[in-house]
C-alpha cells in the first residue's frame, strides 16, 4: 500500500517539477491581436476566421462519447459471461436499460432530430 502511495507522490512531484521548469525556462511571448489575426498575403481578409459553430455537432459528439463509453463497459461482459455471477447479469441489464432510456430521452427531447 505504501509503495502505491510512494509512486503516486513521486509521479506528482515529477509532474510539478517539469511544469515549474517549463514556466521558468520557457519562451515568454506577448500575444498581440495583430499576430492572432489571419493573414492573407497582405490583403484584407475576405471573411472572419472565426465562424460560428453549430451546437448540434457538439451535442452529437457528446452523445456519441456517452454511448460509446457505456458500450465499452458492456463489451467485456460478453467475453467472460461463462463465469460471472448473477450480480453481473443484473448490472449488465441495468447498464443496458440506462443506455436505452437515455436514447429514448434524447429522442423525446429532440436532440436527435437534425432538422428543427
Coordinates of C-alpha atoms in Angstrom, one line a residue:
X1 CA 0.0 0.0 0.0
X2 CA 2.8 2.4 0.9
X3 CA 4.5 1.6 -2.4
X4 CA 1.5 2.8 -4.4
X5 CA 1.3 5.9 -2.3
X6 CA 5.0 6.5 -2.8
X7 CA 4.8 6.1 -6.6
X8 CA 1.8 8.4 -6.7
X9 CA 3.6 11.1 -4.7
X10 CA 6.7 10.6 -6.8
X11 CA 4.8 11.0 -10.1
X12 CA 3.0 14.1 -8.9
X13 CA 6.3 15.6 -7.7
X14 CA 8.0 14.9 -11.1
X15 CA 5.0 16.5 -12.9
X16 CA 5.1 19.6 -10.8
X17 CA 8.9 19.9 -11.2
X18 CA 8.6 19.6 -15.0
X19 CA 5.8 22.2 -15.1
X20 CA 7.9 24.6 -13.0
X21 CA 10.9 24.1 -15.2
X22 CA 8.9 24.9 -18.3
X23 CA 7.5 28.0 -16.7
X24 CA 10.9 29.3 -15.7
X25 CA 12.8 28.3 -18.9
X26 CA 10.0 28.6 -21.4
X27 CA 9.9 31.3 -24.1
X28 CA 7.9 34.3 -23.0
X29 CA 5.6 35.6 -25.7
X30 CA 3.3 38.5 -25.6
X31 CA 0.1 37.9 -27.5
X32 CA -0.8 40.7 -29.8
X33 CA -4.1 40.9 -31.6
X34 CA -2.3 41.5 -34.9
X35 CA -0.4 38.3 -34.5
X36 CA -3.5 36.4 -33.7
X37 CA -5.5 37.6 -36.7
X38 CA -5.4 35.6 -40.0
X39 CA -3.0 36.7 -42.7
X40 CA -3.9 36.5 -46.4
X41 CA -0.7 37.7 -48.3
X42 CA -1.1 41.3 -47.3
X43 CA -4.7 41.7 -48.4
X44 CA -7.7 42.4 -46.2
X45 CA -9.3 39.1 -45.2
X46 CA -12.4 38.2 -47.2
X47 CA -14.2 36.6 -44.2
X48 CA -13.7 36.3 -40.5
X49 CA -11.5 33.4 -39.3
X50 CA -13.9 32.6 -36.5
X51 CA -17.1 31.3 -38.0
X52 CA -20.0 30.3 -35.7
X53 CA -20.0 26.6 -34.8
X54 CA -23.3 24.7 -34.7
X55 CA -24.0 23.3 -31.3
X56 CA -25.7 20.3 -32.9
X57 CA -22.3 18.9 -33.8
X58 CA -21.1 19.3 -30.2
X59 CA -24.3 17.6 -28.9
X60 CA -23.9 14.7 -31.3
X61 CA -20.2 14.3 -30.2
X62 CA -21.1 14.3 -26.5
X63 CA -23.9 11.8 -27.1
X64 CA -21.6 9.6 -29.1
X65 CA -19.0 9.7 -26.3
X66 CA -21.5 8.8 -23.6
X67 CA -23.0 5.9 -25.5
X68 CA -19.5 4.7 -26.6
X69 CA -18.3 4.5 -23.0
X70 CA -21.4 2.6 -22.0
X71 CA -20.9 0.1 -24.8
X72 CA -17.2 -0.2 -23.9
X73 CA -18.3 -1.2 -20.4
X74 CA -20.6 -3.9 -21.8
X75 CA -18.2 -5.4 -24.3
X76 CA -16.0 -7.3 -21.7
X77 CA -19.1 -8.9 -20.2
X78 CA -19.7 -10.9 -23.4
X79 CA -16.2 -12.4 -23.2
X80 CA -16.4 -13.5 -19.6
X81 CA -20.1 -14.4 -19.4
X82 CA -19.5 -18.1 -18.6
X83 CA -18.1 -17.5 -15.1
X84 CA -20.0 -14.4 -14.0
X85 CA -22.3 -14.2 -11.0
X86 CA -25.9 -13.3 -11.1
X87 CA -25.0 -9.8 -9.9
X88 CA -23.0 -9.2 -13.1
X89 CA -26.0 -10.1 -15.2
X90 CA -28.2 -7.6 -13.2
X91 CA -25.5 -4.9 -13.6
X92 CA -25.3 -5.5 -17.4
X93 CA -29.1 -5.4 -17.6
X94 CA -29.1 -2.1 -15.6
X95 CA -26.4 -0.6 -17.9
X96 CA -28.3 -1.6 -21.0
X97 CA -31.6 -0.2 -19.5
X98 CA -29.8 3.1 -18.7
X99 CA -28.5 3.2 -22.3
X100 CA -31.9 2.6 -23.8
X101 CA -33.7 5.0 -21.5
X102 CA -31.0 7.7 -22.3
X103 CA -31.6 7.1 -26.0
X104 CA -35.4 7.5 -25.7
X105 CA -34.9 10.6 -23.6
X106 CA -32.7 12.2 -26.1
X107 CA -35.1 11.2 -28.9
X108 CA -38.1 12.8 -27.0
X109 CA -36.1 16.0 -26.3
X110 CA -35.5 16.3 -30.0
X111 CA -31.7 16.1 -29.7
X112 CA -31.5 13.5 -32.4
X113 CA -33.8 15.5 -34.8
X114 CA -31.4 17.3 -37.0
X115 CA -34.0 19.4 -38.9
X116 CA -35.7 21.8 -36.5

